[in-house]
Amino acid sequence: MYTNMATTNVPSLLTPAFTSYANIVPSITSVLSSALPIMVISFGFWDQYSDFLHSQTLENYQKNVVEEYDFIIVGGGSAGCVLSNKLSANPNYKILLLESGGNPNPMQAVPIYFSLLLHTPQIDYDFYTVPQKDACLALKERRSFWPRGMGLGGSSNLNAMFFQRGNRHDYDKWAELSGSNEWKFDNILRNFKNIEDYHGMYYNEKWRSKNGRGVYVSTVQHTNLLDEFFQAGRELGYPIRDVNGDQKSSFSRLEVAIKDGRRFGAYQAFLEPVLNRTNLHIYRYARVTKIHLTKKTKRAYGVTYKRHGVEHFVRAKREIIVSAGAIDSPKLLMLSGIGPKVHLETQGIKCLIDLPVGKNLHDHIMVMFGPFTVDTPGKAIPLGIHSGLNTVTDYFTQHKGVMASPTGANAIAYIHSSISKQRENITNTSPDLQILFGPGSLNVADMFEKFGSVNSGVLKKYFGGIEKDKLYINVMLGKQRSRGEIRLASADPFVKPILDPKYLSHPDDIKILVDGLNFTVNMAENTEAFRKIGTRLIDRHFPGCEGFKLKSEEYYECYARHMTWTDYHPCGTCAMGKGPEDPKAVVDSKLRVLHAKGLRVVDASIIPEIPNSNLNAAVFMLADRASEFILDYWAQVDNSFRRRRIVREFTRFSRQG
């Protein structure tokens, strides 16, 4: 059985690395920054070796023993942690959680480090898409980098910690697409409240929960340019309100999953508090390679997994729940014979259930827009070069400051594009643009260099040589229409799949993004709030867009097609639908795989249409809802068995009498 390991305190040896953000000798700064991945990898090797030794003890080493559990959960990410918590609350059920990674790395707890740790083995799967035709033009080979979290906590260990629920109309649309009112916003609000321990500035007991359980949600504390951003919003006709309650088009403070200046993800919220439950077993470094189905009934009865080089089989008495994420869940289903028949046969895999697994792939994309220069010194505070030792001191002594913010962003807005306004009554649909305000952004050139995606010539030509203070404003396409797919590259379970989101392939998507860039420039240059501090978009062309007039719609389109970035929200690849008659559905409204028994998918892959906000809160919510489906169903089954047993006993005694 899994034993807890200390992962909540950053070791003192890591403290010097944080001075890479201080204004010190550049060579020392470079050395310390370069040491970060080495520290992470070293911890990973130690953690894996420790787990290997533990797995060899007599109570754990069961090479020739077929284990059996009531529920097997595949994947210890955001959804898997919630499910492990909720299902193991019933002491009569025996739960096995299989996770291919290890414990969260201690350095992932520091919010500002999230971008610096991408690409690091043992915590990031490091996926890339295929070259994109209509987007990502400035990226190397036109491929988008898709970080995915590895280890207990999954991508909640690797994300920017933004906590955004989305709009009620997003979930009402889920209800429509699934044919079940159980997914309407009014019916899942309690699930959002179940998974949230709210300590921000917008508390309202109707919309929020402060019960000491779940994800600790707080408001970003630093207020750089916040007054200007909110005043600009008011000038443009937008109120300031809680966008995580009954969301309307508005501006808001940014809320994050951070407690006392430290990341508070799925592991901290849902798994760590229940590690002492004796009915919950967790196998780390256990990669599931196949789900086994019976030939006639297609009942899922067990899985094969490989752990520390040894292959094992484990049986499920009740259900197998796949929570491996929007990439690995469809991959595992297809490897197990569940997916598009023609595609599986080309890989030499016998198709057991023909379903559109891997289709309907979509993902939020953002455009990091700017830089906008600011004439008034000291208004925009860039993280990195100009962050002094006081910043480090503030973080370690008071758990505050820019190091406690993942990106330097502190505010957010949701607005409707012209397409949204023209085609639908905006009171009955979600805002389709998210504006993320980043007055304290990291050095963008350094960040892109870390991502390894943009050519260095582009970095120097466009972003270099700007002496004034500057800020960046991210524009996210919240409700896109483009759809891509995931396919197997091989029947080998250890080969990465083929990812093709087909970004901006639908013409509406680029029109919405252009609206967002127009809105952003208008806000930054034409509102009194920003004119007072002299904010303006830099007067230079992005490389590749020299043929278009600056600030024209054609220029904005060119910029957006070049600077297309994932917002780390892939979803939809095992889409929820109305049932077997729905050609787009993989699972039904209860998240059961169609034409199979004892098999569900619970993670972002089941999302039929993406919400207009960051996804992590939605994944927590849907996992909480799924746990209710599962527990309610098996309570009814168990009660039915008990009733039948009582009737049989009563009949037997009656005959004897």
XYZ file of C-alpha atoms in Angstrom:
657
model
C 0.000 0.000 0.000
C 1.145 3.557 -0.692
C 2.772 5.373 2.223
C 2.832 9.145 2.466
C 6.039 11.044 1.823
C 6.838 14.601 2.814
C 5.993 16.820 -0.127
C 4.572 19.917 1.485
C 7.731 21.771 2.511
C 10.336 23.094 0.093
C 13.746 21.852 1.228
C 16.153 24.555 2.360
C 18.595 23.588 -0.371
C 16.146 24.996 -2.921
C 16.142 28.470 -1.390
C 19.211 29.726 -3.304
C 17.516 28.880 -6.610
C 14.854 31.486 -5.954
C 17.466 34.225 -6.110
C 17.479 33.648 -9.870
C 14.683 36.203 -9.791
C 16.771 38.706 -7.872
C 18.828 41.490 -9.413
C 22.197 39.777 -8.901
C 25.182 38.788 -10.994
C 23.770 37.410 -14.276
C 26.136 34.434 -14.435
C 25.106 33.260 -10.951
C 21.470 33.793 -11.838
C 21.863 31.676 -14.956
C 23.567 28.856 -13.044
C 20.893 28.742 -10.368
C 18.068 28.805 -12.920
C 19.716 25.976 -14.815
C 19.914 23.978 -11.579
C 16.142 23.858 -11.171
C 15.479 20.961 -13.587
C 18.429 19.059 -12.109
C 16.915 19.357 -8.644
C 13.544 18.211 -9.934
C 15.015 15.228 -11.753
C 17.111 14.284 -8.709
C 14.035 14.268 -6.504
C 12.220 12.197 -9.133
C 14.937 9.528 -9.217
C 14.995 9.345 -5.422
C 11.195 9.141 -5.252
C 11.033 6.407 -7.887
C 13.785 4.366 -6.259
C 12.117 4.730 -2.874
C 8.838 3.523 -4.345
C 10.603 0.585 -6.015
C 12.092 -0.520 -2.692
C 8.715 -0.197 -1.007
C 7.050 -2.254 -3.740
C 9.436 -5.134 -3.027
C 8.338 -5.615 0.573
C 6.405 -8.793 1.345
C 3.121 -7.000 1.902
C 3.376 -5.226 -1.472
C 5.230 -7.575 -3.784
C 2.565 -9.743 -5.381
C 4.083 -10.681 -8.710
C 2.187 -13.967 -9.024
C -0.976 -12.944 -7.170
C -4.083 -11.651 -8.942
C -5.356 -8.746 -6.896
C -8.995 -7.710 -6.796
C -10.568 -4.384 -5.914
C -14.080 -3.014 -6.024
C -12.978 -0.004 -8.062
C -9.831 0.582 -10.094
C -9.067 4.219 -10.925
C -6.615 4.740 -13.783
C -4.829 8.054 -13.337
C -4.092 10.122 -10.238
C -4.678 13.557 -11.750
C -7.359 16.087 -10.868
C -10.297 13.743 -11.485
C -8.552 10.661 -10.071
C -7.753 12.420 -6.791
C -11.376 13.514 -6.334
C -12.669 10.019 -7.113
C -10.187 8.384 -4.751
C -11.333 10.682 -1.977
C -15.065 10.265 -2.539
C -15.209 6.509 -3.255
C -12.898 5.525 -0.414
C -15.155 7.408 2.022
C -17.242 4.215 1.984
C -15.184 1.768 4.076
C -16.956 -1.195 2.453
C -15.273 -0.507 -0.886
C -11.665 -1.362 -1.676
C -10.096 1.179 -4.068
C -6.936 0.960 -6.174
C -5.485 4.101 -7.737
C -2.890 3.501 -10.465
C -0.681 6.481 -11.353
C 2.181 6.427 -13.846
C 4.114 9.167 -12.032
C 5.202 9.731 -8.456
C 4.706 12.265 -5.675
C 4.373 15.979 -6.435
C 7.783 17.621 -6.596
C 8.365 20.105 -3.726
C 9.458 22.877 -6.091
C 6.128 22.757 -7.874
C 4.600 24.296 -4.757
C 6.102 27.731 -5.544
C 3.641 29.435 -7.917
C 6.136 31.502 -9.897
C 8.060 28.370 -10.848
C 5.282 26.791 -12.878
C 6.558 27.906 -16.296
C 10.217 27.212 -15.493
C 9.495 23.564 -14.728
C 7.803 22.748 -18.013
C 9.676 20.255 -20.218
C 11.139 18.626 -17.098
C 11.115 14.802 -17.179
C 9.210 12.964 -14.450
C 6.698 15.786 -13.965
C 5.723 16.633 -17.570
C 4.687 14.260 -20.367
C 5.997 16.868 -22.819
C 3.551 16.339 -25.684
C 3.633 18.174 -29.006
C 0.976 18.512 -31.661
C 1.519 17.855 -35.328
C 2.358 20.944 -37.432
C -0.653 23.243 -37.696
C -1.897 24.576 -41.010
C -3.780 27.676 -39.851
C -2.066 28.564 -36.571
C 1.193 28.417 -34.577
C 3.052 29.970 -37.510
C 5.786 31.478 -35.306
C 6.434 28.247 -33.438
C 9.133 25.825 -34.449
C 7.740 23.485 -37.105
C 4.332 25.061 -36.348
C 3.904 22.586 -33.502
C 2.239 23.487 -30.212
C 3.822 22.312 -26.970
C 1.254 20.585 -24.710
C 2.518 20.134 -21.159
C 0.638 17.487 -19.179
C 1.275 16.807 -15.525
C 2.781 13.478 -14.472
C 2.395 12.308 -10.885
C -0.209 12.387 -8.143
C -2.167 15.584 -8.724
C -1.653 15.461 -12.490
C -1.821 18.739 -14.360
C -2.953 20.567 -11.221
C 0.751 20.299 -10.268
C 1.811 21.931 -13.514
C -0.864 24.513 -14.324
C -1.028 28.243 -13.611
C -3.468 27.617 -10.723
C -6.229 29.847 -12.115
C -9.573 28.864 -10.605
C -12.405 29.713 -12.995
C -15.756 27.917 -13.093
C -17.186 29.118 -16.384
C -20.635 30.291 -17.328
C -23.949 28.655 -16.383
C -24.839 28.390 -20.100
C -21.780 26.176 -20.664
C -23.203 23.525 -18.357
C -26.769 23.973 -19.553
C -25.326 23.099 -22.966
C -23.784 19.949 -21.461
C -27.275 19.016 -20.280
C -28.637 19.560 -23.778
C -25.851 17.585 -25.475
C -26.085 14.702 -22.992
C -29.877 14.623 -22.833
C -29.784 14.861 -19.041
C -30.800 17.809 -16.872
C -28.471 16.478 -14.203
C -25.730 18.547 -15.845
C -27.602 21.858 -15.775
C -25.766 24.523 -13.835
C -28.391 24.772 -11.115
C -28.006 21.022 -10.510
C -24.198 20.975 -10.402
C -23.692 24.151 -8.382
C -23.552 22.012 -5.246
C -20.722 19.982 -6.830
C -18.755 23.162 -7.472
C -19.341 24.074 -3.833
C -18.374 20.545 -2.709
C -14.888 20.855 -4.197
C -14.167 24.434 -3.103
C -12.885 25.921 0.140
C -13.257 29.609 -0.660
C -11.149 32.304 1.010
C -11.262 35.042 -1.614
C -12.838 38.473 -1.619
C -16.146 37.537 -3.303
C -17.672 35.207 -0.726
C -21.433 34.711 -1.067
C -22.975 31.627 0.518
C -25.370 31.160 -2.409
C -22.519 30.710 -4.877
C -19.442 29.811 -2.868
C -18.441 27.338 -0.145
C -16.097 27.825 2.799
C -16.228 24.444 4.509
C -12.560 23.624 5.068
C -12.565 20.828 2.461
C -11.547 20.815 -1.180
C -9.475 23.274 -3.193
C -8.343 26.326 -1.241
C -9.318 29.269 -3.454
C -7.858 32.724 -2.828
C -7.670 36.078 -4.589
C -4.382 37.227 -6.119
C -3.051 39.854 -3.733
C -0.810 42.135 -5.767
C -2.630 45.126 -7.201
C -0.315 46.496 -9.896
C -2.421 48.540 -12.355
C -5.592 46.987 -10.934
C -7.334 50.349 -10.495
C -6.534 51.294 -14.093
C -7.821 47.975 -15.424
C -11.093 48.197 -13.504
C -11.610 51.869 -14.360
C -11.047 51.062 -18.043
C -13.642 48.308 -17.747
C -16.171 50.737 -16.279
C -15.461 53.239 -19.056
C -16.256 50.491 -21.572
C -19.505 49.620 -19.781
C -18.468 46.526 -17.806
C -19.224 46.032 -14.101
C -16.734 44.687 -11.552
C -18.115 41.458 -10.081
C -17.455 37.816 -9.182
C -17.018 35.914 -12.460
C -17.089 32.597 -10.571
C -20.604 33.105 -9.248
C -23.412 33.834 -11.686
C -21.020 34.878 -14.429
C -21.872 37.811 -16.692
C -19.733 39.906 -19.012
C -17.595 41.728 -16.474
C -14.185 42.439 -14.988
C -12.916 40.738 -11.819
C -9.983 40.083 -9.530
C -8.212 36.841 -10.448
C -8.773 33.807 -8.229
C -6.285 30.981 -7.853
C -5.796 27.619 -6.126
C -3.124 28.963 -3.782
C -2.923 28.760 0.015
C -0.379 30.781 1.997
C 1.544 31.485 -1.174
C 1.777 27.814 -2.184
C 0.109 25.715 -4.850
C -2.995 23.910 -3.616
C -3.934 21.377 -6.267
C -5.717 18.041 -6.462
C -3.158 16.185 -4.352
C -3.243 18.684 -1.481
C -7.030 19.092 -1.603
C -8.285 15.553 -2.098
C -5.599 12.875 -1.821
C -3.241 13.933 0.931
C -6.039 14.204 3.550
C -7.115 10.564 3.000
C -3.789 8.752 2.630
C -4.383 6.969 5.936
C -7.546 5.211 4.728
C -6.807 1.493 4.775
C -9.244 0.757 1.930
C -7.393 3.080 -0.475
C -4.287 1.647 -2.134
C -2.129 3.800 -4.406
C 0.448 2.368 -6.787
C 2.769 5.008 -8.163
C 4.921 4.506 -11.268
C 2.253 2.102 -12.522
C 1.458 2.587 -16.227
C -1.791 0.922 -17.328
C -1.398 -0.598 -20.782
C -4.710 -2.359 -21.372
C -8.282 -2.683 -20.147
C -9.654 -6.233 -20.427
C -13.225 -6.832 -21.619
C -15.220 -10.063 -21.702
C -15.933 -11.241 -25.261
C -19.718 -11.507 -25.110
C -20.926 -8.866 -22.665
C -18.010 -6.417 -23.062
C -17.723 -6.119 -19.297
C -14.499 -4.526 -18.116
C -13.071 -6.961 -15.596
C -9.447 -5.944 -15.122
C -6.389 -4.028 -16.282
C -2.783 -4.808 -17.088
C -0.214 -2.374 -15.752
C 3.541 -2.200 -15.683
C 5.297 -1.066 -12.516
C 9.061 -0.874 -12.089
C 9.572 -3.137 -15.099
C 7.174 -5.864 -13.931
C 3.819 -6.498 -15.619
C 0.796 -7.118 -13.383
C -2.883 -7.879 -13.786
C -5.520 -6.624 -11.342
C -9.243 -7.451 -11.357
C -12.182 -5.094 -10.739
C -15.288 -6.447 -8.993
C -17.458 -3.422 -9.760
C -15.952 -0.828 -12.114
C -12.870 0.439 -13.869
C -12.766 4.233 -14.031
C -10.429 5.804 -16.580
C -9.199 9.220 -15.437
C -5.970 9.477 -17.412
C -6.800 12.822 -19.032
C -7.889 14.101 -22.411
C -4.847 12.568 -24.130
C -4.151 9.310 -22.324
C -7.770 8.259 -21.677
C -8.647 7.972 -25.382
C -5.248 6.431 -26.021
C -5.878 3.700 -23.426
C -9.376 2.998 -24.741
C -8.055 2.610 -28.276
C -5.200 0.361 -27.140
C -7.884 -1.782 -25.478
C -9.965 -2.111 -28.654
C -12.467 0.701 -28.041
C -12.378 3.328 -30.754
C -12.824 3.993 -34.481
C -12.795 0.578 -36.163
C -10.865 1.552 -39.290
C -8.177 3.389 -37.331
C -7.690 0.547 -34.837
C -7.377 -2.015 -37.584
C -4.642 0.043 -39.270
C -2.694 -0.299 -36.006
C -3.297 -4.038 -35.822
C -5.734 -3.744 -32.907
C -8.951 -5.738 -32.946
C -11.917 -3.402 -32.553
C -14.218 -4.609 -29.773
C -16.439 -1.509 -29.615
C -16.635 0.951 -32.504
C -16.869 4.457 -31.012
C -15.566 7.945 -32.009
C -12.796 7.882 -29.399
C -10.205 10.617 -29.990
C -12.572 12.798 -32.011
C -13.972 16.175 -30.882
C -10.566 17.326 -29.610
C -10.576 20.993 -28.752
C -8.529 23.270 -26.573
C -8.524 26.876 -25.486
C -5.972 28.933 -27.359
C -4.576 32.250 -26.267
C -2.682 35.058 -27.878
C -0.082 36.714 -25.666
C -0.632 40.235 -26.934
C 1.825 43.066 -26.626
C 4.030 44.261 -25.348
C 2.235 47.436 -24.359
C 4.679 50.082 -23.178
C 3.870 52.203 -20.131
C 5.266 55.741 -19.918
C 4.781 56.109 -16.158
C 7.722 54.373 -14.457
C 7.014 51.745 -11.818
C 3.463 50.996 -12.875
C 4.225 47.703 -14.599
C 6.536 45.443 -12.608
C 8.167 42.725 -14.720
C 9.103 39.585 -12.849
C 12.628 38.371 -13.256
C 15.213 40.996 -14.118
C 13.736 43.731 -11.928
C 12.622 41.562 -9.023
C 14.949 42.226 -6.123
C 15.894 40.321 -3.021
C 12.947 41.944 -1.241
C 10.691 39.859 -3.465
C 12.320 36.658 -2.238
C 12.224 37.862 1.367
C 8.530 38.746 1.086
C 7.757 35.297 -0.220
C 9.608 33.253 2.380
C 8.741 35.393 5.385
C 5.182 36.438 4.573
C 4.135 34.067 1.738
C 3.186 36.983 -0.471
C 4.388 39.075 -3.378
C 4.894 38.318 -7.037
C 6.454 34.916 -6.308
C 3.093 33.861 -4.867
C 1.468 34.631 -8.227
C 1.997 32.137 -11.055
C 2.232 34.627 -13.923
C 2.057 38.112 -12.489
C -1.569 38.328 -13.660
C -4.035 39.737 -11.162
C -7.296 40.409 -13.006
C -9.552 38.901 -15.632
C -12.483 39.863 -17.833
C -15.092 37.980 -19.855
C -16.618 39.684 -22.880
C -18.750 38.857 -25.907
C -17.331 39.078 -29.432
C -19.263 40.645 -32.291
C -20.082 37.143 -33.558
C -21.601 36.230 -30.211
C -23.632 39.447 -30.195
C -24.844 39.028 -33.777
C -25.836 35.375 -33.714
C -27.392 34.896 -30.299
C -29.072 36.710 -27.471
C -26.076 37.339 -25.226
C -28.231 36.885 -22.128
C -28.610 33.223 -23.144
C -25.043 32.404 -24.106
C -21.548 32.529 -22.623
C -19.035 35.294 -23.228
C -16.607 33.887 -25.780
C -13.472 35.877 -24.943
C -11.347 35.898 -21.805
C -8.978 38.809 -21.192
C -6.205 38.020 -18.708
C -4.434 41.108 -17.387
C -0.718 40.658 -16.663
C 0.924 43.811 -15.325
C 3.642 41.751 -13.658
C 4.498 39.343 -16.441
C 7.606 37.209 -16.644
C 10.215 38.179 -19.186
C 8.449 36.889 -22.279
C 11.569 36.304 -24.335
C 13.033 34.176 -21.543
C 9.790 32.258 -21.191
C 9.553 31.509 -24.903
C 13.177 30.395 -24.869
C 12.296 28.013 -22.033
C 9.330 26.668 -23.961
C 11.715 25.997 -26.835
C 9.013 26.811 -29.326
C 9.743 30.202 -30.910
C 12.771 30.868 -33.093
C 15.341 33.034 -31.325
C 15.380 35.428 -34.275
C 11.710 36.182 -33.702
C 12.333 36.755 -29.999
C 15.121 39.273 -30.558
C 13.499 41.085 -33.454
C 10.132 41.669 -31.870
C 10.523 41.546 -28.091
C 14.063 42.840 -27.668
C 15.425 46.311 -27.065
C 12.415 47.860 -25.334
C 13.630 50.051 -22.466
C 10.278 51.222 -21.091
C 8.153 49.329 -18.590
C 5.825 46.980 -20.419
C 2.888 44.681 -19.859
C 1.191 41.852 -21.722
C -2.495 41.085 -22.025
C -3.554 37.535 -22.890
C -6.590 37.073 -25.094
C -8.155 33.622 -24.847
C -10.656 32.173 -27.304
C -13.241 30.862 -24.880
C -15.780 29.170 -27.163
C -14.092 27.803 -30.255
C -15.641 25.803 -33.072
C -12.550 24.129 -34.503
C -12.283 20.414 -33.746
C -9.332 18.087 -34.058
C -8.504 14.515 -33.124
C -6.126 12.180 -31.324
C -4.884 9.035 -33.074
C -2.579 6.214 -32.115
C 0.888 6.355 -33.592
C 1.497 2.732 -32.645
C -0.002 -0.204 -30.795
C 2.914 0.155 -28.378
C 1.439 1.722 -25.202
C 4.662 3.607 -24.511
C 4.602 5.526 -27.811
C 3.057 8.998 -27.672
C -0.150 9.485 -29.678
C -0.676 11.841 -32.605
C -2.273 15.137 -31.516
C -3.937 17.373 -34.086
C -6.167 20.121 -32.613
C -6.595 21.812 -36.023
C -6.387 25.223 -34.404
C -8.268 28.050 -36.166
C -9.562 25.735 -38.877
C -13.075 27.128 -38.358
C -13.357 30.708 -39.739
C -15.341 31.974 -36.743
C -12.461 31.336 -34.370
C -10.048 33.805 -35.944
C -12.802 36.429 -36.189
C -13.434 36.130 -32.449
C -9.728 36.450 -31.670
C -9.429 39.534 -33.871
C -12.311 41.060 -31.921
C -10.409 40.305 -28.730
C -7.227 42.003 -29.952
C -9.222 45.022 -31.129
C -10.902 45.257 -27.747
C -7.561 45.038 -25.949
C -5.914 47.828 -27.957
C -8.979 50.031 -27.561
C -8.930 49.477 -23.800
C -5.183 50.101 -23.462
C -4.960 53.138 -25.727
C -8.347 54.847 -25.760
C -9.652 54.739 -22.186
C -8.823 57.613 -19.874
C -7.600 55.159 -17.234
C -4.737 53.908 -19.397
C -4.090 57.154 -21.287
C -3.095 58.733 -17.956
C -0.128 56.391 -17.674
C 0.743 56.432 -21.378
C -0.033 52.872 -22.412
C 0.279 51.907 -26.073
C 1.032 48.887 -28.259
C 4.617 48.927 -29.513
C 5.099 50.476 -32.921
C 6.690 47.543 -34.730
C 5.490 44.635 -36.863
C 5.592 41.076 -35.671
C 7.947 39.095 -37.978
C 5.897 37.636 -40.828
C 3.196 40.302 -40.628
C 5.116 43.192 -42.230
C 2.738 43.262 -45.208
C -0.209 44.463 -43.123
C -0.951 47.870 -41.648
C -0.339 47.995 -37.912
C -3.539 47.736 -35.846
C -5.621 46.685 -38.828
C -7.839 43.610 -38.623
C -5.588 41.905 -41.169
C -2.581 42.588 -38.950
C -4.351 41.242 -35.878
C -5.306 38.085 -37.765
C -1.707 37.593 -38.861
C -0.441 38.158 -35.312
C -2.967 35.696 -33.868
C -2.124 32.996 -36.410
C 1.574 33.387 -35.578
C 1.346 33.689 -31.787
C -1.109 30.852 -31.149
C -0.531 29.247 -27.767
C -2.330 26.478 -25.999
C -3.958 27.431 -22.707
C -3.380 23.825 -21.546
C -7.067 22.841 -21.755
C -7.436 19.898 -24.184
C -10.762 18.128 -23.797
C -13.633 16.362 -25.556
C -11.888 13.214 -26.818
C -14.295 10.785 -25.094
C -17.297 13.042 -25.400
C -20.441 12.674 -23.333
C -23.627 12.326 -25.398
C -27.197 11.103 -25.455
C -26.376 7.432 -25.767
C -25.811 4.799 -28.466
C -27.898 6.734 -30.984
C -25.586 9.774 -30.715
C -22.826 9.453 -33.373
C -20.510 11.803 -31.452
C -20.840 10.105 -28.059
C -18.316 7.838 -26.338
C -19.946 7.904 -22.891
C -23.527 8.484 -21.768
C -24.729 11.133 -19.316
C -23.557 8.960 -16.398
C -20.093 8.763 -18.032
C -20.434 5.029 -18.800
C -18.661 3.861 -21.948
C -21.294 2.962 -24.512
C -21.819 -0.745 -25.312
C -19.552 -1.687 -22.382
C -20.248 -2.618 -18.776
C -18.344 -1.711 -15.654
C -16.343 0.987 -17.463
C -16.513 4.759 -17.107
C -14.398 7.706 -18.180
C -14.141 10.605 -15.740
C -11.891 13.510 -16.719
C -11.702 16.400 -19.205
C -12.047 13.996 -22.142
C -15.811 13.604 -21.492
C -16.507 17.338 -21.925
C -18.750 17.634 -25.001
C -18.197 21.386 -25.410
C -15.542 23.376 -23.591
C -16.574 25.936 -20.944
C -15.488 29.518 -21.580
C -12.971 29.420 -18.715
C -9.940 27.527 -17.437
C -10.765 23.836 -17.015
C -9.390 22.629 -13.693
C -12.399 23.696 -11.603
C -14.748 22.055 -14.117
C -12.790 18.785 -13.915
C -12.966 18.791 -10.116
C -16.705 19.400 -10.357
C -17.430 16.658 -12.899
C -15.410 14.141 -10.887
C -17.423 15.002 -7.783
C -20.620 14.549 -9.802
C -19.374 11.234 -11.200
C -18.649 9.961 -7.700
C -22.310 10.563 -6.864
C -23.402 8.605 -9.939
C -21.136 5.705 -8.971
C -21.990 5.588 -5.284
C -25.733 5.966 -5.904
C -25.751 3.188 -8.505
C -23.874 0.679 -6.362
C -25.907 1.538 -3.273
C -29.016 0.597 -5.250
C -27.393 -2.614 -6.509
C -26.248 -3.585 -3.020
C -29.667 -2.818 -1.548
C -31.275 -4.940 -4.255
C -28.955 -7.862 -3.415
C -29.726 -7.475 0.269
C -33.475 -7.426 -0.373
C -33.258 -10.550 -2.519
C -31.118 -12.291 0.084
C -33.637 -11.439 2.806
C -36.500 -12.733 0.644
C -34.598 -15.991 -0.007
C -33.849 -16.448 3.691
C -37.445 -15.674 4.646
C -38.744 -18.158 2.055
C -36.348 -20.864 3.268
C -37.337 -20.442 6.909
C -41.028 -20.322 5.970
C -40.710 -23.667 4.212
C -38.870 -25.160 7.160
C -41.631 -23.962 9.466
